[in-house]
mmCIF file of C-alpha atoms and ligand atoms in Angstrom:
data_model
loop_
_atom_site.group_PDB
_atom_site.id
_atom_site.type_symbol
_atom_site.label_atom_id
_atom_site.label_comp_id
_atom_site.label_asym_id
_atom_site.label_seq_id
_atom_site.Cartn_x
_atom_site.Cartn_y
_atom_site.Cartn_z
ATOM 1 C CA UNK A 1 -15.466 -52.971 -101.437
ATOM 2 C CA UNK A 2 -15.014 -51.870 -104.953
ATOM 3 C CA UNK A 3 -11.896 -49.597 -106.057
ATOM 4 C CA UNK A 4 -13.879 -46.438 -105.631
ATOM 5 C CA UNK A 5 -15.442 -47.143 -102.728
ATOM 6 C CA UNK A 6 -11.685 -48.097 -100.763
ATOM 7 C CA UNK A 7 -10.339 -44.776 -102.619
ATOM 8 C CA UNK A 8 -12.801 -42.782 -100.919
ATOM 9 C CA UNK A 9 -12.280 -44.878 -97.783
ATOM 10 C CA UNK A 10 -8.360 -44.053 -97.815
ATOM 11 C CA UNK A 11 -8.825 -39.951 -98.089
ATOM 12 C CA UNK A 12 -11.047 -40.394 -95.118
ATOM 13 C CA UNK A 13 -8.435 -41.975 -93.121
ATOM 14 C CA UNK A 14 -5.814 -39.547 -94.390
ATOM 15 C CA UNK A 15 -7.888 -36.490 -93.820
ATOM 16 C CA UNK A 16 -8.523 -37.807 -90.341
ATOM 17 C CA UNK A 17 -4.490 -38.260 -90.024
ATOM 18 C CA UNK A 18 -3.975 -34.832 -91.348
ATOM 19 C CA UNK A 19 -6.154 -33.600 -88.686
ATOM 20 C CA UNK A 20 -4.270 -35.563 -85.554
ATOM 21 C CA UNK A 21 -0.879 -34.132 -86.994
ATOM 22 C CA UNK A 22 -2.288 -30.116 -86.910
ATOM 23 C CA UNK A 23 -3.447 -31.096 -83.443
ATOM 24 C CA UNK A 24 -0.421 -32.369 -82.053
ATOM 25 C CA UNK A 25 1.362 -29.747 -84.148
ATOM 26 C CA UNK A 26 -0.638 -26.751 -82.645
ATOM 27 C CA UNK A 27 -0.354 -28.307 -78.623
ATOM 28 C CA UNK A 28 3.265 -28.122 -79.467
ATOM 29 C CA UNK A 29 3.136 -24.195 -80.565
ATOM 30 C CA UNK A 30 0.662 -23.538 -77.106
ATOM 31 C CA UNK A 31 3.159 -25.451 -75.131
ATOM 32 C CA UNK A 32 6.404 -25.186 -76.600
ATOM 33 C CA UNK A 33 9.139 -26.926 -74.818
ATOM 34 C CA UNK A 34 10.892 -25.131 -72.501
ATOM 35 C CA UNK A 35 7.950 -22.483 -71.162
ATOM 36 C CA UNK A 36 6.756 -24.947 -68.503
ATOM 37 C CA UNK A 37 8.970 -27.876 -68.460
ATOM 38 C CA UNK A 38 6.849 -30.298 -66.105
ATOM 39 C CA UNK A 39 3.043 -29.648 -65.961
ATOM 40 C CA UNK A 40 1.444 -29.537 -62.720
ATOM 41 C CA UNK A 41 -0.033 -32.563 -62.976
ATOM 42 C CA UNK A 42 3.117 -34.616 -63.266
ATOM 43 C CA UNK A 43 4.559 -32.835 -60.758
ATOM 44 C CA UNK A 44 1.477 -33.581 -58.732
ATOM 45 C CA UNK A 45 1.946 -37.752 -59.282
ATOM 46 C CA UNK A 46 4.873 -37.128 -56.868
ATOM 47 C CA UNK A 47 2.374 -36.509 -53.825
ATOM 48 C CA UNK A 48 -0.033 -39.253 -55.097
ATOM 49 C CA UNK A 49 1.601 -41.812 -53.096
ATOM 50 C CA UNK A 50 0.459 -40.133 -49.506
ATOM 51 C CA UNK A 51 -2.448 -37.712 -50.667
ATOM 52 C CA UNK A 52 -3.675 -39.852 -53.719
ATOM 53 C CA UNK A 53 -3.447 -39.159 -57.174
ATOM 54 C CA UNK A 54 -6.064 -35.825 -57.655
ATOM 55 C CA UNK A 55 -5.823 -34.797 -53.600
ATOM 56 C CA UNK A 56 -8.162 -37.615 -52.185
ATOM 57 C CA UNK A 57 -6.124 -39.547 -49.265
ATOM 58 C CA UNK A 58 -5.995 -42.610 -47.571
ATOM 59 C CA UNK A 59 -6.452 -42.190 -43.926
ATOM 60 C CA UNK A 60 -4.508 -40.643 -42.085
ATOM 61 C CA UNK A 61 -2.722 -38.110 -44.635
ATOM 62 C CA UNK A 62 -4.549 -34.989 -45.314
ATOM 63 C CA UNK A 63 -7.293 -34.769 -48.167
ATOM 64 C CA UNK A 64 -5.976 -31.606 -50.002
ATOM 65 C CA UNK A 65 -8.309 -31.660 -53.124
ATOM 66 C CA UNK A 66 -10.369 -28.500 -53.838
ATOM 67 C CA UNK A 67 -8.479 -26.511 -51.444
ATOM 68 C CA UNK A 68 -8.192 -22.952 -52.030
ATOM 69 C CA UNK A 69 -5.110 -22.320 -54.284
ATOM 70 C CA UNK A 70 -3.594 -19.204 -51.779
ATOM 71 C CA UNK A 71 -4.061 -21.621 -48.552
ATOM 72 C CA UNK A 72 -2.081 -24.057 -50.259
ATOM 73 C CA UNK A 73 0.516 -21.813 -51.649
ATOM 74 C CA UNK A 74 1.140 -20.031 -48.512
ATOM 75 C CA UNK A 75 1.029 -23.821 -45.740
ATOM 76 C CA UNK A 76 3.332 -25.248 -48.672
ATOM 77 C CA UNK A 77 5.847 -21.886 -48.348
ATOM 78 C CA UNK A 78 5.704 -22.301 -44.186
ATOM 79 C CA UNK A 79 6.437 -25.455 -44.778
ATOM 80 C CA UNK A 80 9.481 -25.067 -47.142
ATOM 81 C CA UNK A 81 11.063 -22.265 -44.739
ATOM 82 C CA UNK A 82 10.312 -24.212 -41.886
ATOM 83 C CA UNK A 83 8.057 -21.406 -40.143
ATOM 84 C CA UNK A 84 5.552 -24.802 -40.225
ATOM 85 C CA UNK A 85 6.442 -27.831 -38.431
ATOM 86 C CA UNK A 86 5.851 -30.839 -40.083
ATOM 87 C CA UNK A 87 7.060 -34.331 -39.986
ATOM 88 C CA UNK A 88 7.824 -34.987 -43.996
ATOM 89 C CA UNK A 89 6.130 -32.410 -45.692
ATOM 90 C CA UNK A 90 8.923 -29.912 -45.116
ATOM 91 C CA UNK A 91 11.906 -31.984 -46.361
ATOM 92 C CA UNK A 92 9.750 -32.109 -49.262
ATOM 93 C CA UNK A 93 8.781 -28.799 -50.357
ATOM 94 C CA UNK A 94 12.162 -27.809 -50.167
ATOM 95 C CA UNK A 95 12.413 -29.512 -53.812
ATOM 96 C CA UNK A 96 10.146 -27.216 -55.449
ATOM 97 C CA UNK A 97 10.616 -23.323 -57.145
ATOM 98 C CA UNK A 98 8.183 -20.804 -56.311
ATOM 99 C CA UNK A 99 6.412 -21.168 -59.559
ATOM 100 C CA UNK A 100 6.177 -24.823 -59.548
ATOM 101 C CA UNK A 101 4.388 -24.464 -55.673
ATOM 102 C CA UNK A 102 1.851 -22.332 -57.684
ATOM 103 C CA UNK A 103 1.291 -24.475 -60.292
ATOM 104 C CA UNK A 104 0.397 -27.166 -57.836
ATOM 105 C CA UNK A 105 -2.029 -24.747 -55.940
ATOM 106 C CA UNK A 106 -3.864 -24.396 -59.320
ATOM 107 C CA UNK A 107 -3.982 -28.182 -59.884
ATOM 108 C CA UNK A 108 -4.707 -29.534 -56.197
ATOM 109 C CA UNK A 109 -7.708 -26.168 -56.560
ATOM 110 C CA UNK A 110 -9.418 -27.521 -59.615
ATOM 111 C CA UNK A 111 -9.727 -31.341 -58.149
ATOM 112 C CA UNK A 112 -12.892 -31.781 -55.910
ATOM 113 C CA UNK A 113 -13.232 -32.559 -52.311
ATOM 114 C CA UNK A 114 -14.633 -35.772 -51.372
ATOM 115 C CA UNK A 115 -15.492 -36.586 -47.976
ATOM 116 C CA UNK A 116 -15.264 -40.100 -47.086
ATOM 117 C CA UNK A 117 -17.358 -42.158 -44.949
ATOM 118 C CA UNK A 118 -16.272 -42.654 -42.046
ATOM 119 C CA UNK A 119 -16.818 -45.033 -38.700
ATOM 120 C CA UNK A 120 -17.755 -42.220 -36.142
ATOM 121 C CA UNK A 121 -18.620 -42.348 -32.319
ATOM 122 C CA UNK A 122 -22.373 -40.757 -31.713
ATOM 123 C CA UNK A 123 -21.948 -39.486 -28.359
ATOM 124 C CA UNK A 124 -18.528 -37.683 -29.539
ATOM 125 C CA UNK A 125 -20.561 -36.466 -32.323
ATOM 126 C CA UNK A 126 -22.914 -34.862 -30.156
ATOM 127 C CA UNK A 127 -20.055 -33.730 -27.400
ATOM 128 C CA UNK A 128 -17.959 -31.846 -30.611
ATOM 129 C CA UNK A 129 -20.869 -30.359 -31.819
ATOM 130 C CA UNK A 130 -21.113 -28.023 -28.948
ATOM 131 C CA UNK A 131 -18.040 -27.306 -29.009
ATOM 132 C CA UNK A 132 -17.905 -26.331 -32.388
ATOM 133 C CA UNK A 133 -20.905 -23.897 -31.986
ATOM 134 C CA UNK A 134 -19.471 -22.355 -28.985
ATOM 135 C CA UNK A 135 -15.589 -21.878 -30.356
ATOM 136 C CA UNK A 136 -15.291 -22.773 -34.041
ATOM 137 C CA UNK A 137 -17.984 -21.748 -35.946
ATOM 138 C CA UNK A 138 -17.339 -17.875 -36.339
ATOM 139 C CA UNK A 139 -14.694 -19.078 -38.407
ATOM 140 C CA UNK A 140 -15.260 -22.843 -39.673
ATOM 141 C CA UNK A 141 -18.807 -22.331 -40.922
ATOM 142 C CA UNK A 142 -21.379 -24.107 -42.209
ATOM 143 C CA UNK A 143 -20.422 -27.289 -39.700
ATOM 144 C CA UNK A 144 -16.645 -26.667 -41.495
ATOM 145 C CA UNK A 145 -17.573 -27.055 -45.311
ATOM 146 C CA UNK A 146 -16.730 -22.967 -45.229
ATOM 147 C CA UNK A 147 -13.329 -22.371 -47.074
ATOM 148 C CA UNK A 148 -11.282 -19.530 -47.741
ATOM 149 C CA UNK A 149 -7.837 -18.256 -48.505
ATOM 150 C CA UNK A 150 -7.219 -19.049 -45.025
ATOM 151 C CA UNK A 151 -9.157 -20.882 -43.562
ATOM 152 C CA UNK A 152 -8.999 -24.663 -44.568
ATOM 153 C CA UNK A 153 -11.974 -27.109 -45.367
ATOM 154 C CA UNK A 154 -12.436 -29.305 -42.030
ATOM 155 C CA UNK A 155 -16.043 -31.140 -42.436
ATOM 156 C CA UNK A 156 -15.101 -34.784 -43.792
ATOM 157 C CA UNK A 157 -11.657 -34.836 -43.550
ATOM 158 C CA UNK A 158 -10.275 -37.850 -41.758
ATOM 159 C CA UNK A 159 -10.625 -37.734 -38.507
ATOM 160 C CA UNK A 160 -7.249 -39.087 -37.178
ATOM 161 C CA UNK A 161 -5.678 -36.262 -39.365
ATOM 162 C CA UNK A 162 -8.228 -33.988 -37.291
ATOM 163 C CA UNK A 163 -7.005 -35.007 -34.196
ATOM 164 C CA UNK A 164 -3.557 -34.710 -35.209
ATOM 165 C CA UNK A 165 -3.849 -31.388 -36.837
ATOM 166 C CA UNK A 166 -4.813 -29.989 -33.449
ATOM 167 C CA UNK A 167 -2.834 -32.032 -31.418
ATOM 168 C CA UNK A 168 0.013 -29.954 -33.638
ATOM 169 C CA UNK A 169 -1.792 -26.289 -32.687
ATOM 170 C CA UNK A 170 -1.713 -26.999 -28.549
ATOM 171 C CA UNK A 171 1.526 -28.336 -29.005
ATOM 172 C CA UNK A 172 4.650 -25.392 -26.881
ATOM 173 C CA UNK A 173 7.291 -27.404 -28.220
ATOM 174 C CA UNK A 174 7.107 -26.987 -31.864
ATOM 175 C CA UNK A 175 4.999 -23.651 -32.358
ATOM 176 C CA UNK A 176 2.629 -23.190 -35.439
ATOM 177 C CA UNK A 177 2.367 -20.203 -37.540
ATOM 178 C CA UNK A 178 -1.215 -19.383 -36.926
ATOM 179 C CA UNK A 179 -1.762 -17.282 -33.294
ATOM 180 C CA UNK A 180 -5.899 -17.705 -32.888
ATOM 181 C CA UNK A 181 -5.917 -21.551 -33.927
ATOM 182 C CA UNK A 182 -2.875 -21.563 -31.192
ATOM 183 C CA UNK A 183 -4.683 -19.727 -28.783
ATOM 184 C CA UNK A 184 -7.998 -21.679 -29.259
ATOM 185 C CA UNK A 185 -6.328 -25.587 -29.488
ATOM 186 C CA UNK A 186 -4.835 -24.382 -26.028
ATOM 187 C CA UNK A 187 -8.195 -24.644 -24.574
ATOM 188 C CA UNK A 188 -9.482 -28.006 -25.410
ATOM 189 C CA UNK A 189 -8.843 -30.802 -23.325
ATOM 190 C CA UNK A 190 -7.495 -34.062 -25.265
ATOM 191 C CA UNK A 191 -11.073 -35.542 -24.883
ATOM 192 C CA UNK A 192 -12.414 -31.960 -26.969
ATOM 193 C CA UNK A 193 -10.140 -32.797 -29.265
ATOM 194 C CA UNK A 194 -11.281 -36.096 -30.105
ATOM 195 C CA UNK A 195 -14.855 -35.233 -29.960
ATOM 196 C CA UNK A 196 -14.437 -32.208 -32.195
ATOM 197 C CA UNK A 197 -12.707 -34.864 -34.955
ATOM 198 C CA UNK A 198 -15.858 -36.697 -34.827
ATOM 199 C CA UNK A 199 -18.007 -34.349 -35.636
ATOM 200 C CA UNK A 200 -16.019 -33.252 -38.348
ATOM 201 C CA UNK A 201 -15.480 -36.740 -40.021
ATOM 202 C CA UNK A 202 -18.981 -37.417 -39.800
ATOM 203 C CA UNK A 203 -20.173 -33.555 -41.835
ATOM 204 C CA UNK A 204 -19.377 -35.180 -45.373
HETATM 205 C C1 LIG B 1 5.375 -39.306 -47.610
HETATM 206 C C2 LIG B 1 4.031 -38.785 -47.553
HETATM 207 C C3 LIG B 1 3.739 -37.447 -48.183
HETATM 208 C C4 LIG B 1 4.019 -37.019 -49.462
HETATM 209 C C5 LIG B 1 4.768 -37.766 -50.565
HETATM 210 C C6 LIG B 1 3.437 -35.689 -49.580
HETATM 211 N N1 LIG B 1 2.820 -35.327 -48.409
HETATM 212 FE FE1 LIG B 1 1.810 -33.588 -48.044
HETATM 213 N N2 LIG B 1 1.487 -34.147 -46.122
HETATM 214 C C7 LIG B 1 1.948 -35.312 -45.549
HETATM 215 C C8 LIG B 1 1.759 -35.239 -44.102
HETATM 216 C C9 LIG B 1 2.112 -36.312 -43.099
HETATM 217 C C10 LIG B 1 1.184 -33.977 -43.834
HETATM 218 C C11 LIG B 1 0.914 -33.333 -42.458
HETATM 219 C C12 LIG B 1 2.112 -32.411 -42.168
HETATM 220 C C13 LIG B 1 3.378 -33.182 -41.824
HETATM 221 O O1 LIG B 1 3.453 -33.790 -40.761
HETATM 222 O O2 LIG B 1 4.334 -33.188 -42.651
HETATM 223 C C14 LIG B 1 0.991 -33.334 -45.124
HETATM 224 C C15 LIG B 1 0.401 -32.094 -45.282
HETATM 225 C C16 LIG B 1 0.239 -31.453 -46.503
HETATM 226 C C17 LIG B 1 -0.493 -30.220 -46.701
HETATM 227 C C18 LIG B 1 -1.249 -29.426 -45.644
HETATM 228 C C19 LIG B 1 -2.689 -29.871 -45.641
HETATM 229 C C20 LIG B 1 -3.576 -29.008 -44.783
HETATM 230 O O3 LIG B 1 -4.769 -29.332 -44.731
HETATM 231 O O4 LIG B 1 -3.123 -28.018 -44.191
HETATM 232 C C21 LIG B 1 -0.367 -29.900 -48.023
HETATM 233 C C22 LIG B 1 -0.942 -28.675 -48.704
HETATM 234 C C23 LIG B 1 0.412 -30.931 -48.646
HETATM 235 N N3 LIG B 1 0.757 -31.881 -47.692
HETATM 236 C C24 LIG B 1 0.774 -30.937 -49.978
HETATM 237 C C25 LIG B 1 1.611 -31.893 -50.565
HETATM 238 C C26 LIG B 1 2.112 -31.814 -51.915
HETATM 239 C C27 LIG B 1 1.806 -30.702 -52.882
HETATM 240 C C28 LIG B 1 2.890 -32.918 -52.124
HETATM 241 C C29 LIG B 1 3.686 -33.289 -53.365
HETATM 242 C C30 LIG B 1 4.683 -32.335 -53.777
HETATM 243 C C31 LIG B 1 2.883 -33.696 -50.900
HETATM 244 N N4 LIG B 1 2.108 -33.031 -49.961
HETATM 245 C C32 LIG B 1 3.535 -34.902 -50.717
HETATM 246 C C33 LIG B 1 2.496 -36.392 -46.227
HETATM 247 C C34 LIG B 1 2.982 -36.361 -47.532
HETATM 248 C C1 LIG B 2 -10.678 -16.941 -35.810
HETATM 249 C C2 LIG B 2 -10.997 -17.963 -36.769
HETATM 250 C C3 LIG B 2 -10.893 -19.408 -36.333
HETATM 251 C C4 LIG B 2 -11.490 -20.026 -35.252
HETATM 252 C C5 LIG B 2 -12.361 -19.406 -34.173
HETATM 253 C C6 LIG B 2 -11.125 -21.429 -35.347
HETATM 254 N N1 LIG B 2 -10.356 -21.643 -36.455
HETATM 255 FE FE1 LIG B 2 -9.565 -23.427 -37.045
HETATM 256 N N2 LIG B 2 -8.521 -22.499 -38.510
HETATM 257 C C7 LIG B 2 -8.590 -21.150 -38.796
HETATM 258 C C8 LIG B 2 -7.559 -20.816 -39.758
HETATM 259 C C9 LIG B 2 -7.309 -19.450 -40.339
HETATM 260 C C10 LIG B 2 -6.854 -22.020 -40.039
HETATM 261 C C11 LIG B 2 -5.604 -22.201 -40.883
HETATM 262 C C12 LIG B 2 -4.500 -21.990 -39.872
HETATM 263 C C13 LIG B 2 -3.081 -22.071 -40.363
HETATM 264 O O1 LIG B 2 -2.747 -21.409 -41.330
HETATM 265 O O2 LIG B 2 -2.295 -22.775 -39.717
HETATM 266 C C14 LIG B 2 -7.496 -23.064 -39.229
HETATM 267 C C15 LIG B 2 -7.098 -24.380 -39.221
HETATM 268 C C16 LIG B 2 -7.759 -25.385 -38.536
HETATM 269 C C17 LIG B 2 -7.463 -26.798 -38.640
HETATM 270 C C18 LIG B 2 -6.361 -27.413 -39.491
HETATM 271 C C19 LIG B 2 -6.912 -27.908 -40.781
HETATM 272 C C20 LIG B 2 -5.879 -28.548 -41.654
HETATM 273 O O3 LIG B 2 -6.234 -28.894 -42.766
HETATM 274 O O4 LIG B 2 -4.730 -28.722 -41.235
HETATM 275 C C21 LIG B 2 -8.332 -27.457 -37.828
HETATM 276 C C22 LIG B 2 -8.435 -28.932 -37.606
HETATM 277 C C23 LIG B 2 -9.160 -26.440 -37.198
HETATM 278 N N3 LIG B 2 -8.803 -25.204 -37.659
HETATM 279 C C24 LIG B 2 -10.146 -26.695 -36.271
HETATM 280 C C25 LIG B 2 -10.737 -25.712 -35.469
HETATM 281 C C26 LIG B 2 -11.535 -25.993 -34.309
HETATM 282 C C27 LIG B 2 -11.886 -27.378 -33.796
HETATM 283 C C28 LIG B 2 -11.905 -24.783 -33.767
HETATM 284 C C29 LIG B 2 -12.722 -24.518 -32.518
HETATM 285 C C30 LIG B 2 -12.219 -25.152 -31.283
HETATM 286 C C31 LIG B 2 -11.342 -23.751 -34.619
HETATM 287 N N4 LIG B 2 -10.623 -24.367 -35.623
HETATM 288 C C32 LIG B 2 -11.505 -22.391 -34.441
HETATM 289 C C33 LIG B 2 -9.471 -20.248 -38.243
HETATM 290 C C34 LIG B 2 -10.182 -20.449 -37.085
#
């Protein structure tokens, strides 16, 4: 490389340096310190360990990723003023502002569901399919792919968290927040329940 030739090579380098500074400068002037002192998805790594790092979980904690930022924001409020029952989840939402609870609804609604596969029992396939066309599917529909601001994702979420979930619903002693789901969990045997969890863990 002649002296020219590495003198031309340098400004390159330095115009490419020049450009990483105003970068990193003008991140710092979007985000100045202070406005929003822990992004969302820092504060997210702190759930990683049971839900997985973007909202995909190892069996049996919920998958939460792709759920509808108002759902999450209002389960993660029951659960912080206790109007939810939970085992853990409570203790731990007491940690976080109101702000920082929305921030994480934002984050956990941008990720995108995965369903994973899952070892599933045919003839409780079959048996929960009827009972989700007879009971669930006004609300949970498409086979339980349907999502709103209320109404959660079911179809490929694990199935022990399934059973679980509804085990929770029929349950006198520690009453959840939502009457019909209540009401409707009241009428399934424990045998529905498990049948109805099959069917959903096997709609990916
Ligand atoms: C130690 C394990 C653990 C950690 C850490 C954890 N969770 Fe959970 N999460 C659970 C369990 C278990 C449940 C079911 C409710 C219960 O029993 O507490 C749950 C339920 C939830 C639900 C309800 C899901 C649904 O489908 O209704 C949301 C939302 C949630 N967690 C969000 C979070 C967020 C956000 C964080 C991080 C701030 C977090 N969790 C950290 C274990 C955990
Ligand atoms: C009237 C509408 C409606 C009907 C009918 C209904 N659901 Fe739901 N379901 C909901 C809503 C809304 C929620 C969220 C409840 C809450 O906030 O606690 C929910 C929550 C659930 C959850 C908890 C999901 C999670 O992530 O924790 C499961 C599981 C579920 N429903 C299964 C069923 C099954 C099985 C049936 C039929 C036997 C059924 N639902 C019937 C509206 C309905």
């Amino acid at each position: 490389m002649d002296y020219a030739n590495r003198l031309e090579h340098r400004t390159v380098t330095m115009k490419k340096t020049t450009i990483w500074i105003a970068v990193l400068f003008a991140l710092m002037v979007v985000n100045p310190a202070g406005a929003n002192p822990i992004p969302s998805s820092t504060l997210s790594n702190n759930c990683a360990g049971c839900h997985g790092t973007y909202g995909y979980s190892t069996e049996p904690m919920p998958i939460i990723a792709g759920l509808p930022a108002a759902y999450f924001s209002r389960i993660m409020r029951q659960f912080q003023n206790g109007k939810r029952p939970s085992t853990i989840m409570g203790r731990l939402a007491r940690g976080y502002s109101e702000s920082e609870l929305d921030d994480m609804a934002a984050f956990f609604a941008s990720q995108r569901w995965k369903s994973p596969a899952q070892e599933v029992d045919n003839t409780m396939v079959l048996k929960g399919g009827k009972i989700h066309e007879e009971k669930c599917k006004v609300c949970h529909k498409n086979k339980g792919r349907y999502q709103d601001d209320v109404t959660p994702r079911i179809a490929g979420q694990w199935l022990e968290y399934l059973k679980i979930s509804l085990q929770e619903y029929s349950r006198s002693d520690r009453k959840m927040p939502h009457y019909f789901m209540t009401t409707i969990s009241n009428t399934l045997s424990s045998k529905d329940i498990t049948a109805l969890a099959h069917f959903y863990a096997n709609e990916r």
